[in-house]
CSV table of C-alpha atoms in Angstrom, one decimal:
chain,number,residue,atom,x,y,z
Z,1,LEU,CA,0.0,0.0,0.0
Z,2,ALA,CA,1.1,3.5,-0.8
Z,3,LYS,CA,1.0,4.7,2.8
Z,4,THR,CA,1.0,8.5,3.2
Z,5,THR,CA,2.3,10.6,6.1
Z,6,GLN,CA,1.2,14.1,6.8
Z,7,PRO,CA,1.6,16.5,9.7
Z,8,ILE,CA,-1.3,16.2,12.1
Z,9,SER,CA,-1.9,20.0,12.3
Z,10,MET,CA,-0.7,23.3,11.1
Z,11,ASP,CA,-1.5,26.9,12.1
Z,12,SER,CA,-1.4,30.0,9.9
Z,13,TYR,CA,-2.7,33.6,9.6
Z,14,GLU,CA,-4.9,35.2,7.0
Z,15,GLY,CA,-2.9,36.2,3.9
Z,16,GLN,CA,-0.1,33.8,4.4
Z,17,GLU,CA,1.0,31.0,2.0
Z,18,VAL,CA,0.5,27.5,3.5
Z,19,ASN,CA,2.5,24.5,2.3
Z,20,ILE,CA,1.4,21.0,3.5
Z,21,THR,CA,3.8,18.2,2.7
Z,22,CYS,CA,2.8,14.6,2.2
Z,23,SER,CA,5.3,11.7,2.3
Z,24,HIS,CA,4.6,8.6,0.1
Z,25,ASN,CA,7.9,6.6,-0.1
Z,26,ASN,CA,6.4,3.5,-1.8
Z,27,ILE,CA,4.4,5.2,-4.5
Z,28,ALA,CA,3.9,3.0,-7.5
Z,29,THR,CA,4.7,4.0,-11.1
Z,30,ASN,CA,1.1,4.5,-12.2
Z,31,ASP,CA,-0.1,6.2,-8.9
Z,32,TYR,CA,-1.5,9.7,-9.0
Z,33,ILE,CA,-1.4,12.1,-6.1
Z,34,THR,CA,-4.6,13.7,-5.1
Z,35,TRP,CA,-5.5,16.2,-2.4
Z,36,TYR,CA,-8.9,16.7,-0.8
Z,37,GLN,CA,-10.3,19.3,1.6
Z,38,GLN,CA,-12.9,18.5,4.3
Z,39,PHE,CA,-15.0,20.9,6.3
Z,40,PRO,CA,-16.9,19.8,9.4
Z,41,SER,CA,-20.1,17.9,8.7
Z,42,GLN,CA,-19.3,17.7,5.0
Z,43,GLY,CA,-17.7,15.1,2.8
Z,44,PRO,CA,-14.2,15.5,1.4
Z,45,ARG,CA,-13.9,17.8,-1.7
Z,46,PHE,CA,-11.4,17.3,-4.5
Z,47,ILE,CA,-8.8,20.1,-4.7
Z,48,ILE,CA,-6.1,19.1,-7.0
Z,49,GLN,CA,-4.3,16.2,-8.6
Z,50,GLY,CA,-0.9,15.6,-10.2
Z,51,TYR,CA,1.5,12.9,-11.5
Z,52,LYS,CA,4.8,14.8,-11.6
Z,53,THR,CA,6.3,18.3,-11.6
Z,54,LYS,CA,3.9,21.1,-10.9
Z,55,VAL,CA,0.1,21.5,-11.3
Z,56,THR,CA,-1.8,24.7,-10.6
Z,57,ASN,CA,-5.5,25.5,-10.6
Z,58,GLU,CA,-7.6,28.3,-9.3
Z,59,VAL,CA,-7.3,27.4,-5.7
Z,60,ALA,CA,-4.0,25.6,-5.1
Z,61,SER,CA,-0.7,24.4,-6.5
Z,62,LEU,CA,0.8,20.9,-6.2
Z,63,PHE,CA,4.5,20.4,-6.3
Z,64,ILE,CA,5.9,16.9,-7.0
Z,65,PRO,CA,9.7,16.3,-7.1
Z,66,ALA,CA,11.3,14.0,-9.6
Z,67,ASP,CA,11.4,11.0,-7.3
Z,68,ARG,CA,7.7,11.4,-6.5
Z,69,LYS,CA,8.2,10.2,-2.9
Z,70,SER,CA,6.6,13.3,-1.5
Z,71,SER,CA,4.3,16.1,-2.6
Z,72,THR,CA,3.5,19.6,-1.4
Z,73,LEU,CA,0.1,21.3,-1.5
Z,74,SER,CA,0.5,25.0,-1.6
Z,75,LEU,CA,-2.4,27.3,-0.7
Z,76,PRO,CA,-1.7,31.0,-1.6
Z,77,ARG,CA,-2.9,33.7,0.7
Z,78,VAL,CA,-5.1,31.7,3.0
Z,79,SER,CA,-8.3,33.0,4.5
Z,80,LEU,CA,-10.4,32.0,7.5
Z,81,SER,CA,-12.5,29.8,5.2
Z,82,ASP,CA,-9.5,27.6,4.4
Z,83,THR,CA,-9.7,26.2,7.9
Z,84,ALA,CA,-10.3,22.5,7.2
Z,85,VAL,CA,-8.7,19.1,7.2
Z,86,TYR,CA,-6.6,18.3,4.1
Z,87,TYR,CA,-6.0,14.7,2.9
Z,88,CYS,CA,-3.3,13.4,0.6
Z,89,LEU,CA,-4.3,10.3,-1.4
Z,90,VAL,CA,-2.1,8.2,-3.6
Z,91,GLY,CA,-3.3,5.6,-6.1
Z,92,VAL,CA,-5.5,4.9,-9.1
Z,93,THR,CA,-9.2,4.0,-9.3
Z,94,ASN,CA,-9.5,1.5,-12.1
Z,95,THR,CA,-7.3,-1.2,-10.6
Z,96,GLY,CA,-6.3,-0.3,-7.0
Z,97,PHE,CA,-9.3,0.5,-4.9
Z,98,GLN,CA,-7.8,-1.2,-1.9
Z,99,LYS,CA,-4.9,1.2,-2.1
Z,100,LEU,CA,-7.0,4.3,-1.8
Z,101,VAL,CA,-6.3,4.9,1.8
Z,102,PHE,CA,-7.3,8.3,3.3
Z,103,GLY,CA,-5.0,8.9,6.2
Z,104,THR,CA,-5.8,11.1,9.2
Z,105,GLY,CA,-5.1,14.3,7.3
Z,106,THR,CA,-3.7,17.6,8.3
Z,107,ARG,CA,-5.9,20.0,10.3
Z,108,LEU,CA,-5.2,23.5,9.1
Z,109,LEU,CA,-6.3,26.4,11.4
Z,110,VAL,CA,-6.2,29.9,9.9
Z,111,SER,CA,-6.5,32.8,12.4
Z,112,PRO,CA,-7.2,36.5,11.8
X,1,ASN,CA,-27.5,18.7,-10.4
X,2,ALA,CA,-27.5,17.4,-6.8
X,3,GLY,CA,-24.2,15.3,-7.1
X,4,VAL,CA,-24.2,12.6,-4.4
X,5,THR,CA,-27.1,12.5,-2.0
X,6,GLN,CA,-27.2,10.4,1.2
X,7,THR,CA,-30.2,9.6,3.3
X,8,PRO,CA,-30.8,9.7,6.1
X,9,LYS,CA,-28.5,12.4,7.5
X,10,PHE,CA,-28.8,11.3,11.1
X,11,ARG,CA,-30.0,8.1,12.7
X,12,VAL,CA,-30.0,6.5,16.2
X,13,LEU,CA,-30.4,2.7,16.5
X,14,LYS,CA,-30.5,0.2,19.3
X,15,THR,CA,-28.0,-2.7,19.3
X,16,GLY,CA,-29.3,-5.5,17.1
X,17,GLN,CA,-31.6,-3.4,14.9
X,18,SER,CA,-31.1,-3.3,11.2
X,19,MET,CA,-31.2,-0.4,8.7
X,20,THR,CA,-30.2,0.6,5.2
X,21,LEU,CA,-28.3,3.7,4.2
X,22,LEU,CA,-29.1,5.0,0.7
X,23,CYS,CA,-26.7,6.8,-1.7
X,24,ALA,CA,-27.9,8.3,-4.9
X,25,GLN,CA,-25.7,10.0,-7.6
X,26,ASP,CA,-26.9,11.8,-10.7
X,27,MET,CA,-23.5,12.1,-12.5
X,28,ASN,CA,-23.8,8.8,-14.3
X,29,HIS,CA,-20.7,7.5,-12.5
X,30,GLU,CA,-19.7,3.9,-12.9
X,31,TYR,CA,-17.9,3.5,-9.6
X,32,MET,CA,-19.5,4.0,-6.2
X,33,TYR,CA,-18.0,3.6,-2.7
X,34,TRP,CA,-19.0,3.5,1.0
X,35,TYR,CA,-16.6,4.8,3.7
X,36,ARG,CA,-16.7,5.2,7.4
X,37,GLN,CA,-15.0,8.0,9.3
X,38,ASP,CA,-14.1,7.7,12.9
X,39,PRO,CA,-12.2,10.2,15.1
X,40,GLY,CA,-8.5,10.0,14.5
X,41,MET,CA,-8.7,7.3,11.8
X,42,GLY,CA,-9.4,9.1,8.5
X,43,LEU,CA,-11.7,7.4,6.1
X,44,ARG,CA,-11.8,3.6,5.7
X,45,LEU,CA,-13.3,1.9,2.7
X,46,ILE,CA,-16.1,-0.5,3.5
X,47,HIS,CA,-17.4,-1.8,0.1
X,48,TYR,CA,-17.3,-0.5,-3.4
X,49,SER,CA,-18.9,-1.2,-6.8
X,50,VAL,CA,-17.5,-0.9,-10.3
X,51,GLY,CA,-20.8,-1.1,-12.0
X,52,GLU,CA,-24.5,-2.1,-11.7
X,53,GLY,CA,-24.9,-5.5,-10.2
X,54,THR,CA,-21.3,-5.7,-8.9
X,55,THR,CA,-19.9,-5.2,-5.4
X,56,ALA,CA,-16.6,-5.9,-3.7
X,57,LYS,CA,-15.1,-5.7,-0.2
X,58,GLY,CA,-13.0,-2.9,1.0
X,59,GLU,CA,-10.8,-2.6,4.0
X,60,VAL,CA,-13.5,-3.0,6.7
X,61,PRO,CA,-16.4,-5.0,5.3
X,62,ASP,CA,-17.4,-7.1,8.3
X,63,GLY,CA,-21.0,-6.4,9.6
X,64,TYR,CA,-22.1,-4.6,6.4
X,65,ASN,CA,-23.7,-5.7,3.1
X,66,VAL,CA,-24.2,-3.6,0.0
X,67,SER,CA,-26.3,-3.8,-3.2
X,68,ARG,CA,-26.2,-1.9,-6.5
X,69,LEU,CA,-29.3,-2.8,-8.4
X,70,LYS,CA,-29.4,0.4,-10.3
X,71,LYS,CA,-26.4,2.4,-11.6
X,72,GLN,CA,-27.3,5.5,-9.7
X,73,ASN,CA,-27.9,3.9,-6.3
X,74,PHE,CA,-25.7,2.2,-3.8
X,75,LEU,CA,-27.2,0.8,-0.6
X,76,LEU,CA,-25.3,0.0,2.6
X,77,GLY,CA,-27.0,-2.3,5.0
X,78,LEU,CA,-26.4,-3.1,8.7
X,79,GLU,CA,-28.1,-6.4,9.5
X,80,SER,CA,-27.6,-6.4,13.2
X,81,ALA,CA,-26.2,-3.0,14.4
X,82,ALA,CA,-23.4,-3.0,17.0
X,83,PRO,CA,-22.0,0.0,19.1
X,84,SER,CA,-18.7,-0.4,17.2
X,85,GLN,CA,-20.5,0.7,14.0
X,86,THR,CA,-21.2,4.1,15.5
X,87,SER,CA,-19.6,6.4,12.9
X,88,VAL,CA,-20.1,8.9,10.1
X,89,TYR,CA,-20.7,7.1,6.8
X,90,PHE,CA,-19.8,8.7,3.5
X,91,CYS,CA,-20.8,7.6,0.0
X,92,ALA,CA,-18.7,8.6,-3.0
X,93,SER,CA,-18.8,8.1,-6.8
X,94,SER,CA,-16.4,8.5,-9.7
X,95,TYR,CA,-16.0,7.9,-13.3
X,96,ALA,CA,-14.3,4.6,-14.4
X,97,GLY,CA,-11.4,6.2,-16.3
X,98,GLN,CA,-8.3,4.3,-17.4
X,99,ALA,CA,-4.9,4.1,-15.8
X,100,ARG,CA,-5.4,7.2,-13.6
X,101,TYR,CA,-7.2,8.4,-10.5
X,102,GLN,CA,-10.6,9.7,-11.2
X,103,PRO,CA,-11.7,12.2,-8.5
X,104,GLN,CA,-14.3,10.9,-6.1
X,105,HIS,CA,-17.3,13.0,-5.4
X,106,PHE,CA,-18.6,12.6,-1.8
X,107,GLY,CA,-21.9,13.1,-0.2
X,108,ASP,CA,-22.3,15.0,3.1
X,109,GLY,CA,-22.5,11.9,5.2
X,110,THR,CA,-24.8,10.0,7.5
X,111,ARG,CA,-24.2,10.3,11.2
X,112,LEU,CA,-25.1,6.9,12.8
X,113,SER,CA,-25.3,6.3,16.5
X,114,ILE,CA,-25.9,2.8,17.9
X,115,LEU,CA,-26.8,2.5,21.6
């Protein structure tokens, strides 16, 4: 299994950039790296996905080094509404459902 | 477009009772999943389905059964509820795709308490 390791929690202030790193040492060749955001009393919500190098969308960037053993979710200029739990997920859906393990995530607290 | 809808949102059961959780998706997704989320343990996969009429076990299937008679619906059943099944249950769906991860779309959960 592509086990992932993330920090349990992080604190930040409004307007700062937040970087959350996920370690996945035994990632497989065809695995993708996906990040989700979860608010209280809601299901996880897809944020961004990547395979290698850098991916950017309207809400975040994902940095993946050449060895793909880790990845970093970058949230630019966070606001109070970014307070949530963030999950890193490694795997594929067509052949590896058992590998799709959501860890305990990183609880991000953004303060004024 | 409602996405993934779970019913009920809350339920309290007594030990030994049975119940069925319903998940419905309107995105024509092939794959559907049931997870449970417990404090400090992330989400764990209970069962999943790759298409109408097919189901398979996930990481923690014991005590649960599932059925997918229609493509848009995925039912999770508890035949004899136990206190250890107190949890928040999430349903998700995704496209089949090929050789990549297809983002899963989640419902807002069913909070189940078993006394």
